Coordinates of C-alpha atoms in Angstrom, one line a residue:
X24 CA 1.2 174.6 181.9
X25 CA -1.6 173.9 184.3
X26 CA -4.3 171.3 184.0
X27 CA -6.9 174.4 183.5
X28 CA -4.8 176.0 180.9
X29 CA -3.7 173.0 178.9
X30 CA -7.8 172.3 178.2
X31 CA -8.1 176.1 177.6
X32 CA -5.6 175.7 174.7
X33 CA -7.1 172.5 173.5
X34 CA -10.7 173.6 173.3
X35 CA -9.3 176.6 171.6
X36 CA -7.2 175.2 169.0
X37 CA -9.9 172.3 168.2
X38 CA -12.4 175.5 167.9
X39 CA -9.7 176.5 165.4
X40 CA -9.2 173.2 163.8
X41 CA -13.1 172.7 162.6
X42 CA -13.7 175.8 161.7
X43 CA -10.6 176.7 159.6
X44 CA -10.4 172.8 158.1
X45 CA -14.6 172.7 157.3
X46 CA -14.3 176.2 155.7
X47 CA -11.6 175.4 153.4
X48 CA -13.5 172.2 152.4
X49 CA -16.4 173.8 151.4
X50 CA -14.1 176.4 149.6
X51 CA -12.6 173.9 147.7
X52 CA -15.6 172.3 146.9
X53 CA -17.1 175.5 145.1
X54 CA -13.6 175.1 143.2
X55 CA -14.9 171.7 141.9
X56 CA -12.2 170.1 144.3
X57 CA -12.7 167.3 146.5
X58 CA -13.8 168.7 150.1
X59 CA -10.8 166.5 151.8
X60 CA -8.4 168.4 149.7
X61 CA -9.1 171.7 151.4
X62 CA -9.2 170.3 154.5
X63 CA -5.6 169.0 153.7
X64 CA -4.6 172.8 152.7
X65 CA -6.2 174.1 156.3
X66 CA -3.9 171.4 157.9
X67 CA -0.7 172.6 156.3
X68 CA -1.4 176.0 156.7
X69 CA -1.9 175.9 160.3
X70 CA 1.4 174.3 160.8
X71 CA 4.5 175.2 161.4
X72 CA 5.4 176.4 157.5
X73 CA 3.2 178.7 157.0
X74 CA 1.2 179.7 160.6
X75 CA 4.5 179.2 162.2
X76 CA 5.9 180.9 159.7
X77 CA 3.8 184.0 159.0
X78 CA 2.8 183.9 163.0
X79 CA 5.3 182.3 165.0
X80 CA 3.9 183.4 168.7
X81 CA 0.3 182.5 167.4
X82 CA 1.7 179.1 166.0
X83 CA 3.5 178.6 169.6
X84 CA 0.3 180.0 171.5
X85 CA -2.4 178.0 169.7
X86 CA -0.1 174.5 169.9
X87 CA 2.4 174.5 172.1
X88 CA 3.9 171.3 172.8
X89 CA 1.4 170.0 176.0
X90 CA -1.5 169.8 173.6
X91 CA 0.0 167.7 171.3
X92 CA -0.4 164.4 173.1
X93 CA -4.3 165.1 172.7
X94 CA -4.4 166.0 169.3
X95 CA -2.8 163.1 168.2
X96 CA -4.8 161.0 170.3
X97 CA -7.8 162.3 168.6
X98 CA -6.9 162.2 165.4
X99 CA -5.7 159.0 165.6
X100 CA -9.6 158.1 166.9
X101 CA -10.9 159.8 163.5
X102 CA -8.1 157.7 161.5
X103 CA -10.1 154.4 163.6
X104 CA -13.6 155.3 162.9
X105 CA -13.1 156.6 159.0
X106 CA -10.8 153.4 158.0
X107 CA -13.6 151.3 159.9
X108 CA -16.1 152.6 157.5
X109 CA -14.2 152.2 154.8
X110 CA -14.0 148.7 155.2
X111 CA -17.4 148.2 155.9
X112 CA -18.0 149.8 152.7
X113 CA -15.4 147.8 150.7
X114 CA -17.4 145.7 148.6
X115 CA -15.4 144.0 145.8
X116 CA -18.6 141.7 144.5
X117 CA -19.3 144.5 142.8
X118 CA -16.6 143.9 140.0
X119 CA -19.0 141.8 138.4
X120 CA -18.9 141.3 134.4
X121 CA -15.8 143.3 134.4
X122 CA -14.0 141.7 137.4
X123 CA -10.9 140.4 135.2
X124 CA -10.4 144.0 133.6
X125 CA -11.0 145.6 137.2
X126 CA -8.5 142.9 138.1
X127 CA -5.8 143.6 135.9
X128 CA -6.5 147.0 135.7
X129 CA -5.9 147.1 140.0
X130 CA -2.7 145.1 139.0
X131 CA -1.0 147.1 136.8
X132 CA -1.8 150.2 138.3
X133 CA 0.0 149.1 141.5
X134 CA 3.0 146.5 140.4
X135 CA 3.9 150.0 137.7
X136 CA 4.4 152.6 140.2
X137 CA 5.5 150.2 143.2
X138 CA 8.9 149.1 140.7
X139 CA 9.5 152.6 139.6
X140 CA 9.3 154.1 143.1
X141 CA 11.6 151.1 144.8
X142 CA 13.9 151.4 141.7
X143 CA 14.1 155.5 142.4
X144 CA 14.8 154.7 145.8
X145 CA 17.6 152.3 144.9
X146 CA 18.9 154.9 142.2
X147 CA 18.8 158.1 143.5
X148 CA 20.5 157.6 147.2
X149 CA 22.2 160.4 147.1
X150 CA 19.2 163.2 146.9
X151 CA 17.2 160.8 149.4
X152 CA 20.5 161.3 152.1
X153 CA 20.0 165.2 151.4
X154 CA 16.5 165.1 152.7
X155 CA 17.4 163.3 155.5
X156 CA 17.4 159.5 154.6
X157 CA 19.9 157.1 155.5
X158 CA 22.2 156.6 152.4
X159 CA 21.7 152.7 153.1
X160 CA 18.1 152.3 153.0
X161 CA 15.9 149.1 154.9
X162 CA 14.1 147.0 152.5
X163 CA 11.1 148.4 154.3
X164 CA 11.9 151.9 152.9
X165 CA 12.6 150.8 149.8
X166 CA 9.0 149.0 149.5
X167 CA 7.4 152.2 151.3
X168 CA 9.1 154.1 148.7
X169 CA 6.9 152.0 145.9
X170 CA 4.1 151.6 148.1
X171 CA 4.2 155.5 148.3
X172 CA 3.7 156.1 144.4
X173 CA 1.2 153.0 144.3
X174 CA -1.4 154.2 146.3
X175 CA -5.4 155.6 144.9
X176 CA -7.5 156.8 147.9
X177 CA -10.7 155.5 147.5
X178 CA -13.2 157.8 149.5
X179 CA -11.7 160.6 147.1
X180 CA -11.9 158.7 144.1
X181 CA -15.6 157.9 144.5
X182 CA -16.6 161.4 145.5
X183 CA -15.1 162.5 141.8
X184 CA -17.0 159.6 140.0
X185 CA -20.2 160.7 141.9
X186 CA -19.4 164.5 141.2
X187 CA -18.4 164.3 137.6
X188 CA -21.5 161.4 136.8
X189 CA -19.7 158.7 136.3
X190 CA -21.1 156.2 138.8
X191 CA -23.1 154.1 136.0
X192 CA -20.5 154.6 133.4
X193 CA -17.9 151.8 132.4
X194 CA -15.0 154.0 133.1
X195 CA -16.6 154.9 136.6
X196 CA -17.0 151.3 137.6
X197 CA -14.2 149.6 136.2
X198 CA -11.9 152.5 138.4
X199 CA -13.9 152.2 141.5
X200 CA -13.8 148.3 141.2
X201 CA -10.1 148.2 140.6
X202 CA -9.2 150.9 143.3
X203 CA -11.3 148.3 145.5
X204 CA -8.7 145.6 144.7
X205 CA -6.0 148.1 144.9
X206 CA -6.8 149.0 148.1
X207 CA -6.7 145.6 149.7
X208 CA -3.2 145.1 147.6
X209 CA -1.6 148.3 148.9
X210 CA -2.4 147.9 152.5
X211 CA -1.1 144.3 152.7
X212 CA 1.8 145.1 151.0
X213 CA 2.1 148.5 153.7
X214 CA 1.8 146.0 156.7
X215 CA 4.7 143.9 155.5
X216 CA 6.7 146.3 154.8
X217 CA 5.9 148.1 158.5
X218 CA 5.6 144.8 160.7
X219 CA 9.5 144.2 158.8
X220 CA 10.6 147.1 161.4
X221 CA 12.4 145.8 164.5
X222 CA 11.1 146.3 168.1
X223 CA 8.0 147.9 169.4
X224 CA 5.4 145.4 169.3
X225 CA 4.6 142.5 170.5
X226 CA 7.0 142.3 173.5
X227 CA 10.1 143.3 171.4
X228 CA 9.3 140.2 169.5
X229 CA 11.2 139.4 166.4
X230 CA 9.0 140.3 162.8
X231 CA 9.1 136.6 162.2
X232 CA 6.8 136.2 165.4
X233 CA 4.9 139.6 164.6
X234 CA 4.5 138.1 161.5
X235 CA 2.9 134.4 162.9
X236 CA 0.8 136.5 165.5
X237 CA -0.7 139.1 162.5
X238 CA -1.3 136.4 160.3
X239 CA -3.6 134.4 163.4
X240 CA -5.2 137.8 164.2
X241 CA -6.5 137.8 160.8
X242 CA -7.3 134.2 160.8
X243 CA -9.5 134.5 164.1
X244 CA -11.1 138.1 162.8
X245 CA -12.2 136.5 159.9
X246 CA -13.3 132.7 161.5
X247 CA -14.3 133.6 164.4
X248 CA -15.1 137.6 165.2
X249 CA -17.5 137.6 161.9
X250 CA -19.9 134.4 162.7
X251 CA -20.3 136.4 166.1
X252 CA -21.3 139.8 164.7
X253 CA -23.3 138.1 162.0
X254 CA -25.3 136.5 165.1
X255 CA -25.2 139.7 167.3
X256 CA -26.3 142.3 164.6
X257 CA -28.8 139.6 162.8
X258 CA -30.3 137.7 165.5
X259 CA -30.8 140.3 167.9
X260 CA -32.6 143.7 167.7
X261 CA -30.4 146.1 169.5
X262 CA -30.6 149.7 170.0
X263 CA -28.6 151.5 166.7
X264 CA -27.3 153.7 169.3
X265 CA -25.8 150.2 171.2
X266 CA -25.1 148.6 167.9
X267 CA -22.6 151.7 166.9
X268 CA -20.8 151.8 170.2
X269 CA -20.4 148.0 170.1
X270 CA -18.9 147.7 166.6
X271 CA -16.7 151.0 167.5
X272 CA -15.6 149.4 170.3
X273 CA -14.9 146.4 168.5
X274 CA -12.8 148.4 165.6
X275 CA -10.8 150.6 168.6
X276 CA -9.6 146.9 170.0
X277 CA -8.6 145.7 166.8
X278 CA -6.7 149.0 165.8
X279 CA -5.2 148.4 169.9
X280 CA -4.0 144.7 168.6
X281 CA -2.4 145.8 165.4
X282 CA -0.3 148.1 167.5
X283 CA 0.7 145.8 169.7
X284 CA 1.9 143.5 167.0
X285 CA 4.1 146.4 166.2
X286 CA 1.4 147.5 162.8
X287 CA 0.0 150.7 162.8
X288 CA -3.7 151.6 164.3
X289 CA -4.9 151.6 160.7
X290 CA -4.5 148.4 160.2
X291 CA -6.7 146.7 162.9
X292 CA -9.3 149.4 161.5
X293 CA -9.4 148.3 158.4
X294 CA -9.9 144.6 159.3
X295 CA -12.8 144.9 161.9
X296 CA -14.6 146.9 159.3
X297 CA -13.8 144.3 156.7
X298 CA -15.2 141.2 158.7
X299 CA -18.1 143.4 159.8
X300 CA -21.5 141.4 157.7
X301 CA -23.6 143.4 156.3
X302 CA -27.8 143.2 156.1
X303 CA -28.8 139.9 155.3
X304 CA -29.8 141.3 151.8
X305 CA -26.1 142.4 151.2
X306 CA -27.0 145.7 152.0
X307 CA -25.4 148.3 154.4
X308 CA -27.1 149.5 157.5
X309 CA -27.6 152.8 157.1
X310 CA -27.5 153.4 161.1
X311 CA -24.3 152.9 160.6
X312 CA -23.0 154.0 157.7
X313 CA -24.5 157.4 158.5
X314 CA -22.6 158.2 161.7
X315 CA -19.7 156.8 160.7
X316 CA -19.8 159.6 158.2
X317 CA -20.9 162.3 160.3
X318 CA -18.4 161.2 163.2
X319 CA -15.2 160.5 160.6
X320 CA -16.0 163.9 158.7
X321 CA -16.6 166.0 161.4
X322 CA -12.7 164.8 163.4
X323 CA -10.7 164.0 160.6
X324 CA -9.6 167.8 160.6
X325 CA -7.4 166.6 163.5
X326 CA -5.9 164.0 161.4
X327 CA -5.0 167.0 159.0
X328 CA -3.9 169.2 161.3
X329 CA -1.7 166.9 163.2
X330 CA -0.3 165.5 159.7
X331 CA 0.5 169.1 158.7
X332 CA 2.9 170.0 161.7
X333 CA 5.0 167.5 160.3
X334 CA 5.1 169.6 157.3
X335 CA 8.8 171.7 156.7
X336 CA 8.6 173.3 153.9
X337 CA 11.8 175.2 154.5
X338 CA 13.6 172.1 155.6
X339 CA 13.0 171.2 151.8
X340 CA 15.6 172.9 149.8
X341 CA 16.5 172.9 146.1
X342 CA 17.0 169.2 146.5
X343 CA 13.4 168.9 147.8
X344 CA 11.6 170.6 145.3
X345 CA 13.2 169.1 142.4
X346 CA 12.6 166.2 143.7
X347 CA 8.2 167.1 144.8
X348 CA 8.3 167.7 140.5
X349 CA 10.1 164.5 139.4
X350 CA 7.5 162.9 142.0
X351 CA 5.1 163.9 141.1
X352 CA 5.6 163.5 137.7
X353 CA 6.4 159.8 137.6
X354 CA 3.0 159.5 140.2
X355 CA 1.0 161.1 137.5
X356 CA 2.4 158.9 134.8
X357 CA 2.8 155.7 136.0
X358 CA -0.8 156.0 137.3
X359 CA -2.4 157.3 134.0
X360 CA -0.2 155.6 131.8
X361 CA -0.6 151.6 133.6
X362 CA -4.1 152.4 134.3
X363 CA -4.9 153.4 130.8
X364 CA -2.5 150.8 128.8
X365 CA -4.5 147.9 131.5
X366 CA -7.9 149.0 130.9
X367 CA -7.5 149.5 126.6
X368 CA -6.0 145.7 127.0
X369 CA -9.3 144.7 128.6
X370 CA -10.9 146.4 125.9
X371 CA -12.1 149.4 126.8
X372 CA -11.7 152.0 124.4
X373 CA -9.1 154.6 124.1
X374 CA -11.2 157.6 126.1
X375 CA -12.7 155.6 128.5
X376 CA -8.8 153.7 129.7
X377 CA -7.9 157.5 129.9
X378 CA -10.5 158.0 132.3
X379 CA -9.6 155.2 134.3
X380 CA -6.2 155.8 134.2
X381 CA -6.9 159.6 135.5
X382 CA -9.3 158.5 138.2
X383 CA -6.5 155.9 139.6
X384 CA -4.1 158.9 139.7
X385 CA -6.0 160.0 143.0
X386 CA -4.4 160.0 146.2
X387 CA -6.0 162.3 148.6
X388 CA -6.8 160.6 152.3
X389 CA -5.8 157.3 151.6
X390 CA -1.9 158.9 150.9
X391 CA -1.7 161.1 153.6
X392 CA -3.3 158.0 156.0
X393 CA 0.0 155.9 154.4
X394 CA 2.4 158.7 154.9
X395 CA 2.1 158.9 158.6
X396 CA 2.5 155.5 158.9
X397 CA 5.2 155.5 157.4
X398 CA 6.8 158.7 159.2
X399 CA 5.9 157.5 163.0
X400 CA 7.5 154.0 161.6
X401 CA 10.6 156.0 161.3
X402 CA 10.7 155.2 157.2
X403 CA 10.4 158.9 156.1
X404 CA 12.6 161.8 156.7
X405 CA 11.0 164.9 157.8
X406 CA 11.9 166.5 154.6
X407 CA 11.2 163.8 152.6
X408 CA 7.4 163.1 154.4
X409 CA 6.8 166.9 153.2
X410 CA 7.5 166.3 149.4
X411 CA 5.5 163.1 149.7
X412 CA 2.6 165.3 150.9
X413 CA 3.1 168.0 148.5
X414 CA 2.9 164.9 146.0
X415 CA -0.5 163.8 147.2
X416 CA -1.8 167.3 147.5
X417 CA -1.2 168.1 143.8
X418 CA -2.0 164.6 141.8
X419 CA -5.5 164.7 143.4
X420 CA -5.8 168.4 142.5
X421 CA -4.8 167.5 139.4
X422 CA -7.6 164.8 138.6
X423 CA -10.2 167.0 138.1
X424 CA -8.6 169.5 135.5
X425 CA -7.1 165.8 133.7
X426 CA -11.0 164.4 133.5
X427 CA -12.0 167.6 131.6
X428 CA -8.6 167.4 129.2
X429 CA -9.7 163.3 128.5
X430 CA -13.7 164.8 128.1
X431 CA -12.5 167.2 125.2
X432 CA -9.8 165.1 124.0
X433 CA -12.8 162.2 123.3
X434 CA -15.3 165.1 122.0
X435 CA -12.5 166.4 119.4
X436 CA -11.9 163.0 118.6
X437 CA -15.8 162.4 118.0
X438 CA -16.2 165.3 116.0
X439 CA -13.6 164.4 113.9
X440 CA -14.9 161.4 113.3
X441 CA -18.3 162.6 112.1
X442 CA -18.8 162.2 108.2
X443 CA -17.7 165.1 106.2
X444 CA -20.8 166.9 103.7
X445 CA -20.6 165.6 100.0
X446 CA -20.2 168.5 98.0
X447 CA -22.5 169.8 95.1
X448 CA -22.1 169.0 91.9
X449 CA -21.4 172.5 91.3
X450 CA -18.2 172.8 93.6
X451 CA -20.6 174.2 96.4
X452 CA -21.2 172.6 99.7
X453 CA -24.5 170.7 99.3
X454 CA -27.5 172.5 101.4
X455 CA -29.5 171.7 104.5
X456 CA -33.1 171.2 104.5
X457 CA -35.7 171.5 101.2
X458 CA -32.9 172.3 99.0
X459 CA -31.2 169.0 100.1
X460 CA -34.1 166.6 98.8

């Protein structure tokens, strides 16, 4: 393929790519669905199960192999500039009064379904080798495995507080607070078990070294890189235009160090916007927060996409989707279950730990961010990365119709606590109104 042609295809398929993925967002948004999760739909469909499937030449026409390199290469941009943001955003002052129930909530919720994925992973070699896996895992598969099952995407989880009215409730903030802390938890625990992989960064460096250099990245991000935007973005009135390229410059180097120590771009991503100050009132600076947003949004349909020709569903098999149900099952769960039985023991009652525990049992982005990780790390199987994602897909689908079972559950259970009418001393119910004084 020519230099001409391969831009043709690329301009076409991105044309394809926006439309298609922004489409079935807003789509699933008049479902009462978060907007990523149609994105995530457009992405599989346009790969290789059911486009490729369905539409074979199309599939081959509209991606062929030359345009992949720059798909990737974008989508891994959008993975840079959304995972900045999100750690701009990540605030965990906010646990306030509640910070040892958001605490131990964030706690349980991850150590629950982090020992009950490794321990499936250790149990069940067998089905694992049928989709692919090595009958011997690495520890690093085995903690992916937990890690996998562990994870609450934040950005989705905060979009279906917003959308259901929950900011200001105590259920609301006690589950964005503890995904918060979860967050931060997960994603350490995802870089150990990823920098643990030999080779590849760092000069072919041993992890032990990897390990020494991450752990002084982090330790000069945080001493030094943050004094010097706190100066730069305080101290000096630049351009918002100049202050955005700076700080996304800043977060691509980052993400390029993290892959050079062998981590994944995410990582580096997370960190600059971490250790990037906010105002000096604690506030963030909506020039930019706002393009961040426009910018993330508007490109992550590459991530989608790219993530979804990774997607077999016929490679699956019987063993595959018996194994997507029993997934999914134990993600459900352990998420509801921990996250509920944590937040009743720091007192909430029972219908608000059940919304905390349904809220937790989110995946969406921050899954699907994990997953690939975890595939280009060479940890998942190509059959095993689709039931993961099939996984993902269906808990945060299911979050919605579970806050509407735990509303009615909670009205049922007020209206059965209401008083019951003392009867009339004639045997008849007593009346309403005049006749009732």
């Amino acid at each position: 393929m020519d230099h001409d042609a391969l831009i043709a295809h690329f301009v076409g398929a991105s044309a394809l790519i926006l439309v298609a993925a922004h489409a079935a967002g807003w789509l699933a948004r008049r479902l009462r669905q978060p907007y990523i999760v149609g994105q995530l739909a457009a992405g599989i469909a346009l790969g290789p199960s059911l486009l490729g499937g369905l539409a074979p030449g199309a599939h081959a026409a509209l991606f062929p192999s030359a345009v992949g390199p720059a798909l990737t290469g974008l989508a891994q941009f959008a993975l840079v500039i959304f995972l900045f943001g999100v750690g701009y955003e990540l605030d965990l002052s906010m646990l306030g009064d509640r910070a040892r129930t958001s605490v131990t909530v964030a706690l349980v919720s991850f150590v629950v379904p982090m020992a009950v994925g490794s321990g499936c992973a250790l149990l069940f070699r067998e089905p694992l080798r049928e989709l692919g896996m090595p009958r011997d895992l690495s520890p690093a598969a085995v903690v992916f495995a937990g890690v996998a099952l562990s994870i609450t995407a934040v950005p989705v989880l905060t979009a279906i507080v917003r959308e259901n009215g929950l900011s200001r409730s105590v259920p609301g903030v006690v589950a964005v607070s503890a995904a918060g802390v979860l967050d931060v938890i997960g994603w350490t625990v995802l870089a150990g078990a990823m920098i643990d992989r030999g080779g590849g960064g760092a000069g072919g460096l041993g992890w032990p070294w990897r390990v020494a250099l991450a752990v002084g990245f982090v330790a000069l991000m945080g001493l030094a890189a943050r004094p010097v935007l706190r100066r730069l973005l305080w101290r000096t009135r630049l351009e918002p235009s100049l202050r955005l390229a700076l700080l996304l410059g800043f977060a691509l180097a980052a993400a390029w160090v993290t892959h050079s120590l062998g981590l994944h771009v995410i990582f580096g991503a997370l960190l600059a916007g971490v250790v990037t100050p906010r105002e000096k009132d604690g506030t963030l600076d909506p020039d930019l927060l706002r393009p961040l947003h426009d910018v993330g949004s508007l490109l992550l349909p590459f991530f989608f996409v790219t993530s979804g020709q990774s997607v077999t569903v016929t490679g699956m098999g019987a063993t595959g989707w018996v194994a997507l149900l029993v997934v999914t099952v134990l993600a459900v769960t352990t998420k509801v279950g921990g996250g509920a039985v944590a937040a009743r023991l720091g007192g909430l009652d029972r219908h608000d730990a059940r919304t905390v525990g349904v809220l937790l049992s989110a995946r969406g982005l921050t899954e699907l961010i994990a997953l690939d990780a975890g595939r280009q790390a060479g940890l998942l199987s190509g059959p095993l990365y689709t039931v993961l994602v099939f996984m993902a897909l269906t808990t945060t689908l299911l979050t919605q119709p579970l806050l509407r079972l735990t509303e009615r559950l909670a009205a049922r259970d007020r209206a059965a606590a209401l008083p019951a009418p003392r009867p009339h001393p004639d045997g008849a119910p007593a009346a309403r109104g005049a006749d009732q004084r």
